[in-house]
XYZ file of C-alpha atoms in Angstrom:
551
model
C 114.687 112.791 159.921
C 115.868 114.571 156.730
C 115.277 112.883 153.381
C 118.158 110.632 152.396
C 118.147 111.933 148.833
C 117.100 115.362 147.537
C 116.624 114.772 143.821
C 115.764 111.947 141.433
C 116.064 112.249 137.644
C 113.902 110.203 135.272
C 114.667 110.185 131.535
C 111.579 109.677 129.363
C 112.628 107.833 126.183
C 109.928 108.644 123.643
C 111.283 106.313 120.978
C 110.251 104.641 117.735
C 110.084 100.943 118.591
C 108.859 98.845 115.667
C 106.743 95.708 115.766
C 108.791 92.545 115.466
C 112.154 94.344 115.248
C 113.627 92.747 118.349
C 117.257 93.317 117.429
C 116.754 96.920 116.309
C 114.571 97.715 119.312
C 117.189 96.304 121.680
C 119.843 98.455 120.028
C 117.631 101.511 120.344
C 116.934 100.739 124.008
C 120.683 100.449 124.599
C 121.315 103.795 122.856
C 118.684 105.553 124.958
C 120.073 103.914 128.099
C 123.582 105.170 127.309
C 122.245 108.672 126.706
C 120.314 108.627 129.990
C 123.384 107.377 131.847
C 125.521 110.149 130.340
C 123.180 112.821 131.697
C 123.283 111.123 135.121
C 119.632 110.031 135.093
C 118.688 107.671 137.897
C 116.082 105.880 135.773
C 115.256 105.680 132.071
C 111.684 104.797 131.136
C 110.499 103.189 127.895
C 106.978 102.952 126.416
C 104.535 100.057 126.591
C 105.785 96.952 124.760
C 108.879 98.828 123.589
C 110.890 95.641 123.141
C 108.419 93.877 120.835
C 106.750 96.947 119.362
C 103.014 97.459 119.635
C 100.740 95.793 118.671
C 102.615 92.555 117.937
C 99.327 90.730 117.213
C 99.762 87.039 116.380
C 103.531 87.220 116.620
C 102.679 86.451 120.232
C 101.617 82.960 119.149
C 105.056 82.342 117.588
C 107.225 80.518 120.136
C 110.442 81.374 118.297
C 109.511 85.053 118.499
C 108.803 84.771 122.217
C 112.056 82.910 122.865
C 114.023 85.580 121.025
C 112.098 88.268 122.893
C 113.139 86.760 126.234
C 116.776 86.605 125.166
C 116.665 90.271 124.208
C 114.934 91.126 127.484
C 117.828 89.543 129.381
C 120.258 91.664 127.346
C 118.331 94.798 128.289
C 118.553 93.851 131.954
C 122.335 93.565 131.716
C 122.581 97.132 130.417
C 121.822 98.338 133.929
C 124.959 96.720 135.390
C 126.997 99.732 134.272
C 124.416 102.478 134.036
C 121.163 103.851 135.327
C 118.103 101.811 136.208
C 115.512 100.990 133.543
C 111.712 100.648 133.417
C 110.875 98.745 130.248
C 107.610 97.698 128.650
C 107.747 94.100 127.411
C 105.978 90.735 127.380
C 106.107 88.661 130.545
C 105.679 84.904 130.179
C 104.132 82.902 132.964
C 104.000 79.328 131.728
C 101.656 79.439 128.746
C 100.163 82.751 129.822
C 101.376 86.123 128.600
C 101.220 89.490 130.322
C 101.666 92.993 128.986
C 104.115 94.165 131.626
C 106.640 96.692 132.869
C 110.039 95.440 134.120
C 112.167 97.445 136.557
C 115.886 96.645 136.341
C 118.839 98.020 138.315
C 122.365 96.736 138.747
C 121.688 93.990 136.209
C 118.894 92.543 138.356
C 115.119 92.656 138.136
C 113.690 94.760 140.964
C 110.068 94.023 140.162
C 107.323 93.867 137.547
C 103.868 95.297 137.041
C 101.315 93.627 134.786
C 98.757 95.625 132.863
C 95.429 95.272 134.603
C 92.902 96.821 132.209
C 93.133 95.016 128.868
C 91.328 96.957 126.118
C 89.201 94.859 123.821
C 87.488 97.471 121.679
C 88.184 99.482 118.554
C 91.675 98.640 117.304
C 92.553 96.746 120.498
C 92.127 93.025 121.120
C 94.491 92.435 124.029
C 92.299 89.796 125.631
C 93.149 87.589 122.665
C 96.756 87.529 123.853
C 97.207 88.591 127.449
C 96.148 87.644 130.952
C 95.138 90.686 132.974
C 97.136 91.600 136.050
C 95.292 91.169 139.332
C 97.152 93.561 141.621
C 99.100 96.814 141.642
C 102.573 96.721 143.179
C 104.665 99.617 144.431
C 108.156 99.248 142.978
C 110.908 100.620 145.207
C 114.060 101.951 143.608
C 116.452 103.167 146.271
C 114.520 105.712 148.316
C 111.753 106.365 145.776
C 108.511 104.403 145.569
C 107.104 104.095 142.048
C 103.561 103.238 141.036
C 103.503 101.912 137.474
C 100.464 101.949 135.201
C 100.245 100.667 131.642
C 98.138 102.587 129.124
C 94.492 101.592 129.701
C 95.117 101.418 133.461
C 95.133 105.223 133.608
C 91.622 105.612 132.164
C 89.883 104.621 135.400
C 90.687 105.539 139.021
C 91.141 101.943 140.251
C 94.814 101.115 139.684
C 96.148 104.604 140.418
C 94.116 104.766 143.611
C 95.402 101.405 144.796
C 98.996 102.436 144.117
C 98.565 105.671 146.041
C 96.995 103.797 148.962
C 99.907 101.335 148.945
C 102.451 104.116 149.366
C 103.496 105.066 145.833
C 105.129 108.509 145.673
C 105.293 108.974 141.885
C 103.077 107.501 139.156
C 104.566 106.471 135.814
C 102.311 105.435 132.927
C 103.797 103.517 129.960
C 101.736 103.860 126.786
C 101.227 102.799 123.204
C 98.318 105.165 122.598
C 97.287 105.622 118.942
C 96.720 109.038 117.447
C 93.219 110.415 117.011
C 92.190 113.990 116.369
C 91.680 115.634 119.742
C 93.178 112.714 121.672
C 96.089 114.608 123.240
C 93.831 116.916 125.222
C 91.784 113.916 126.359
C 94.920 112.157 127.581
C 96.127 115.163 129.520
C 92.751 115.846 131.126
C 92.399 112.175 132.131
C 95.822 112.202 133.775
C 95.055 115.449 135.574
C 91.976 113.738 137.011
C 94.133 110.872 138.346
C 96.556 113.364 139.889
C 93.729 115.252 141.605
C 92.434 111.961 143.018
C 95.821 110.698 144.213
C 97.799 113.855 144.906
C 100.881 112.367 143.211
C 102.958 113.595 140.266
C 102.435 111.569 137.087
C 104.783 110.927 134.171
C 103.002 109.816 130.974
C 105.241 108.293 128.274
C 103.904 107.479 124.809
C 105.350 105.624 121.838
C 106.274 107.208 118.489
C 105.725 104.756 115.647
C 103.555 103.785 112.697
C 102.236 100.245 112.501
C 100.103 99.709 109.384
C 96.959 101.744 110.180
C 98.025 103.006 113.618
C 100.009 106.163 114.307
C 101.571 106.517 117.756
C 102.152 110.215 118.148
C 104.306 110.667 121.238
C 103.379 113.894 123.002
C 104.511 112.491 126.371
C 103.982 114.792 129.343
C 104.325 115.268 133.089
C 101.640 116.448 135.513
C 102.843 117.810 138.853
C 101.161 116.917 142.127
C 99.413 120.290 141.907
C 97.590 119.096 138.792
C 99.448 121.464 136.448
C 101.250 120.486 133.271
C 104.969 120.522 134.118
C 106.454 119.235 130.851
C 105.426 118.021 127.413
C 107.591 116.307 124.794
C 107.264 116.935 121.083
C 104.583 115.226 119.024
C 105.329 112.842 116.160
C 109.080 112.565 116.650
C 111.517 110.737 118.861
C 112.529 112.702 121.904
C 114.152 112.194 125.266
C 113.702 114.481 128.231
C 115.132 114.358 131.724
C 112.531 115.043 134.404
C 114.114 116.151 137.666
C 112.093 115.377 140.773
C 112.886 117.278 143.947
C 112.131 116.048 147.470
C 110.246 118.774 149.319
C 108.780 118.213 152.795
C 108.541 114.489 152.251
C 106.914 114.701 148.793
C 108.305 114.541 145.275
C 107.799 117.771 143.353
C 108.303 118.363 139.615
C 109.823 121.783 138.946
C 108.036 123.602 136.127
C 109.701 123.528 132.726
C 108.628 124.925 129.341
C 106.327 122.312 127.756
C 106.511 121.831 123.998
C 103.479 123.741 122.662
C 100.638 121.665 121.266
C 100.332 121.784 117.483
C 97.138 123.138 115.906
C 94.888 120.191 115.075
C 95.106 120.445 111.277
C 98.887 120.781 111.382
C 99.167 117.829 113.752
C 96.919 115.689 111.558
C 98.733 116.629 108.365
C 102.115 115.856 109.883
C 100.756 112.565 111.235
C 99.712 111.586 107.692
C 103.177 112.461 106.381
C 104.819 110.362 109.095
C 102.435 107.470 108.443
C 103.176 107.378 104.713
C 106.940 107.688 105.178
C 107.097 104.999 107.869
C 104.827 102.542 106.026
C 106.935 102.854 102.894
C 110.195 102.474 104.809
C 108.956 99.461 106.755
C 107.917 97.702 103.553
C 110.924 98.437 101.367
C 109.647 101.235 99.114
C 111.913 104.072 97.995
C 109.256 106.572 96.965
C 105.729 106.806 95.627
C 103.601 106.848 92.483
C 100.126 108.326 92.315
C 97.520 109.388 89.808
C 96.966 113.149 89.507
C 93.415 113.937 88.417
C 93.287 117.667 88.960
C 91.063 117.150 92.008
C 91.561 117.952 95.671
C 92.203 114.384 96.896
C 95.101 113.646 94.568
C 96.492 117.151 95.103
C 96.586 116.646 98.882
C 98.074 113.152 98.496
C 100.761 114.558 96.199
C 101.661 117.175 98.807
C 101.811 114.545 101.558
C 104.020 112.333 99.387
C 106.352 115.177 98.466
C 106.732 116.071 102.129
C 107.208 112.425 103.124
C 109.822 111.399 100.535
C 111.051 114.582 98.905
C 109.748 115.670 95.465
C 112.418 113.746 93.575
C 111.083 110.414 94.828
C 107.478 111.028 93.829
C 106.099 110.417 90.364
C 102.622 111.403 89.183
C 100.694 110.167 86.164
C 97.905 112.185 84.550
C 95.692 109.646 82.764
C 92.981 111.492 80.824
C 90.060 109.969 78.985
C 88.134 111.798 76.230
C 85.844 113.056 79.021
C 88.615 114.666 81.082
C 88.450 118.454 80.989
C 91.232 120.784 79.975
C 90.950 122.442 83.359
C 91.782 119.148 85.069
C 94.920 118.810 82.986
C 96.016 122.367 83.756
C 95.350 121.930 87.485
C 97.114 118.562 87.748
C 100.287 119.809 86.061
C 100.218 123.115 87.918
C 99.999 121.321 91.280
C 102.738 118.836 90.364
C 104.958 121.668 89.132
C 104.524 123.720 92.299
C 105.360 120.654 94.415
C 108.382 119.880 92.251
C 107.284 116.351 91.360
C 107.462 114.799 87.897
C 104.141 114.345 86.111
C 103.620 112.405 82.882
C 100.504 112.341 80.720
C 99.290 109.001 79.310
C 95.878 109.139 77.583
C 93.736 106.035 78.129
C 91.429 106.379 75.102
C 93.204 103.636 73.147
C 92.768 101.256 76.059
C 89.091 102.159 76.381
C 88.521 101.349 72.708
C 90.434 98.081 72.940
C 88.418 96.977 75.973
C 85.113 97.895 74.324
C 86.086 95.867 71.250
C 86.935 92.833 73.386
C 84.002 93.068 75.772
C 81.225 93.636 73.257
C 78.021 95.440 74.246
C 78.317 96.773 77.827
C 76.513 99.324 79.959
C 77.557 102.917 80.500
C 78.310 102.057 84.144
C 80.806 99.387 83.106
C 82.406 101.794 80.638
C 82.831 104.324 83.445
C 84.259 101.754 85.839
C 86.691 100.534 83.219
C 88.284 103.965 82.995
C 89.357 103.677 86.622
C 90.590 100.109 86.063
C 92.702 101.120 83.084
C 94.218 103.875 85.180
C 94.854 101.441 88.009
C 96.667 99.046 85.674
C 98.947 101.792 84.394
C 99.662 103.082 87.898
C 100.398 99.591 89.202
C 102.740 98.908 86.289
C 104.641 102.133 86.897
C 104.856 101.553 90.633
C 106.226 98.035 90.173
C 108.665 99.158 87.496
C 110.134 101.822 89.762
C 109.870 99.871 93.078
C 107.718 102.664 94.452
C 104.654 102.535 96.644
C 101.339 103.133 94.867
C 99.285 105.721 96.724
C 95.526 105.317 96.768
C 93.996 108.800 96.768
C 90.488 107.951 98.036
C 88.998 109.557 101.146
C 86.810 108.315 104.000
C 83.594 109.765 102.606
C 84.028 107.808 99.367
C 85.083 104.639 101.175
C 82.118 104.867 103.527
C 79.571 105.468 100.780
C 81.059 102.965 98.327
C 81.772 105.708 95.797
C 84.765 103.822 94.454
C 85.530 101.020 92.004
C 86.954 97.659 93.016
C 90.200 96.962 91.109
C 90.055 100.566 89.937
C 90.410 103.641 92.100
C 90.252 101.366 95.166
C 93.665 99.870 94.370
C 96.945 100.891 95.928
C 99.537 99.931 98.526
C 98.590 102.632 101.029
C 95.758 105.121 101.365
C 96.797 108.266 103.289
C 93.273 109.745 103.266
C 91.420 106.538 104.108
C 90.204 107.972 107.436
C 89.890 111.607 106.294
C 86.408 112.881 105.458
C 86.105 114.907 102.251
C 85.322 118.103 104.135
C 88.496 117.603 106.168
C 90.488 116.986 102.985
C 89.730 120.586 102.066
C 90.770 121.790 105.531
C 94.081 119.928 105.455
C 94.779 121.106 101.917
C 94.080 124.686 102.986
C 96.504 124.290 105.894
C 99.201 122.893 103.580
C 98.617 125.766 101.169
C 99.763 128.124 103.889
C 103.301 127.027 103.010
C 103.909 127.946 99.379
C 100.348 127.413 98.077
C 101.156 124.310 95.994
C 97.484 123.524 95.318
C 95.878 125.858 92.730
C 92.848 127.748 94.014
C 90.695 126.401 91.196
C 91.060 122.892 92.660
C 89.399 124.174 95.836
C 86.681 126.043 93.978
C 85.418 123.577 91.360
C 82.721 121.002 92.181
C 84.163 117.539 92.943
C 83.827 115.133 90.010
C 85.172 111.722 89.052
C 84.927 112.843 85.387
C 83.799 109.430 84.194
C 80.851 110.821 82.212
C 80.126 114.202 80.560
C 79.061 116.819 83.099
C 79.292 114.357 85.990
C 79.499 115.639 89.559
C 79.890 113.676 92.788
C 76.623 115.168 94.061
C 74.769 113.373 91.245
C 75.259 110.166 93.269
C 75.974 111.421 96.786
C 74.481 113.967 99.147
C 76.537 117.186 99.349
C 79.746 116.361 101.200
C 79.074 118.582 104.239
C 75.759 116.767 104.737
C 77.163 113.322 103.941
C 80.101 113.778 106.305
C 77.919 115.081 109.122
C 75.612 112.047 108.908
C 78.536 109.622 108.585
C 80.177 111.100 111.665
C 76.964 110.659 113.647
C 76.632 107.059 112.434
C 80.279 106.085 112.888
C 82.028 108.231 115.487
C 79.001 108.795 117.702
C 77.228 105.491 116.997
C 73.767 107.077 116.763
C 70.732 105.255 115.421
C 68.925 106.621 112.379
C 66.038 107.856 114.541
C 68.458 109.831 116.724
C 70.010 111.457 113.672
C 66.574 112.370 112.341
C 65.828 113.960 115.714
C 68.807 116.247 115.077
C 67.095 117.683 112.009
C 68.090 115.418 109.116
C 65.392 114.025 106.832
C 64.705 110.324 107.280
C 65.067 109.370 103.579
C 68.476 111.063 103.496
C 69.673 109.276 106.659
C 68.418 105.949 105.299
C 70.213 106.601 102.016
C 73.529 107.219 103.759
C 73.041 104.230 106.076
C 72.261 102.038 103.085
C 75.355 103.148 101.189
C 77.512 102.584 104.269
C 76.175 99.053 104.731
C 76.310 98.084 101.060
C 79.936 99.167 100.646
C 81.287 96.715 103.233
C 82.389 94.257 100.532
C 84.434 96.986 98.872
C 86.103 98.074 102.089
C 87.257 94.503 102.747
C 89.444 94.907 99.656
C 90.671 98.428 100.368
C 94.355 99.167 101.046
C 95.517 100.064 104.549
C 95.597 103.670 105.658
C 96.260 105.645 108.843
C 93.599 105.981 111.530
C 92.971 109.577 112.591
C 89.336 109.557 113.782
C 87.687 107.862 116.717
C 86.238 105.141 114.488
C 88.060 104.139 111.330
C 86.421 101.922 108.721
C 88.769 98.948 108.997
C 89.354 97.355 112.391
C 86.749 99.447 114.164
C 83.743 98.585 111.988
C 83.966 94.847 111.447
C 80.598 94.222 109.855
C 80.046 90.973 107.933
C 79.814 91.259 104.155
C 76.946 88.764 103.917
C 74.603 90.511 106.286
C 70.861 89.859 106.433
C 70.311 92.734 108.829
C 71.411 95.132 106.093
C 68.478 93.976 103.967
C 65.998 93.981 106.848
C 67.033 97.446 107.940
C 66.620 98.729 104.394
C 63.124 97.235 104.360
C 62.252 99.025 107.588
C 62.563 96.104 110.019
C 62.046 96.841 113.697
C 65.370 96.115 115.467
C 63.554 94.988 118.597
C 61.757 92.218 116.729
C 64.787 90.876 114.841
C 66.281 87.537 115.725
């Protein structure tokens, strides 16, 4: 018997759906649905938790929020009375239990649902706090096509996809809210290719585009044909919609090859992710631009470039806040960088404030005098940011945050920290990439030794290992989770590893007070390293305690 239909078109709606914005998300869903209907799509697909935004966190304990969510969900269902069918990620309530689910609607009616089965409870995820895991995979039939629906984590093991294939699914669709990490896109695509090889079914992978505090959702949705080859890829880091036309061929659904959007080079992708993160965080929280301190160093130069690209130069203001210790080179470099970026930069010396503080405080140590320079600068930056209703950018990087090379209520302050998860060595790489477009950062900023300039002749390496060494050890400790003995076995000296481990542990109290910033590595220092501040193991480890004998 010939197939009853020859083609089936699925529109992938890679949209920006924001946490808690139920009304705006519903309007965006409706707009995408209208667009899909206009191009004669049979089905429009939305990302995981598109209606509520992801992750909604403890909004899910707010009954008013859930009631409003359900009302909006009913409105979304009604959209399909006069248009194409819809597969929508949303919350499903079952008495007092909640599920992270996908809803299939057509003709104004619900055709079926699929609950997420694998609930991640690691890193930035804590879904078991909120959701009940699904217990079965259901094939959802829409006309003559049989759909197998997976939700994000479900794709990372063969179980759910295999069950759907065995139950008769003809096409797999995976709804995602997958956060950005360097190198993650290739991992996603290779994982999905593995599922396709196992099941022999085409797979459509749809990801969210959004920024939620420290998480960037980078889009990059794609389609893998039943032959295991990449058939389509949507753009990264921006909203996009693409119609995927499936063709019935000898009883199987085939995805004709298209021209996938090319993957961005990793440094370009990361830089653009940081720009998106800063712009979205500011927009979501009511800021109209940014203020930052320009020191003449690489961190503030890169942050200034990110801010100029995020808001436009006219909405960014820089302050150069020299002390008597600040070099003339730093002044020249700060103003040169600001000028090349087209942002305003004002000089306000802090010497008078330093003298006034010393007179009030009486005899104090050199360390306190150094710290107070950063606190005076922070006060001036905060005052300017509040006066102009602009976001205050913290210019610290991951290496400094990890090692505690920062001052509480000083250079740790700010509303948002774009480089919070960027190692110092990577700061240089990203700055070099950005300099390929107009060279806004003077070469001398790259060449001079990093220094906080809080004391005469001071260099960062007076208190820290060289950054390439520090970053390499931190990456082994954090991203790879290696023990000190394993790092030593890789050729690093034990005293150096212990020094870095000790700095990492001791700085936990500072990081608890750090501003938010975008996650770009496998293990950021906020939600993914939740060590207690008051921590006896830190002391025992420093004293050489044997982990096996600890209580």
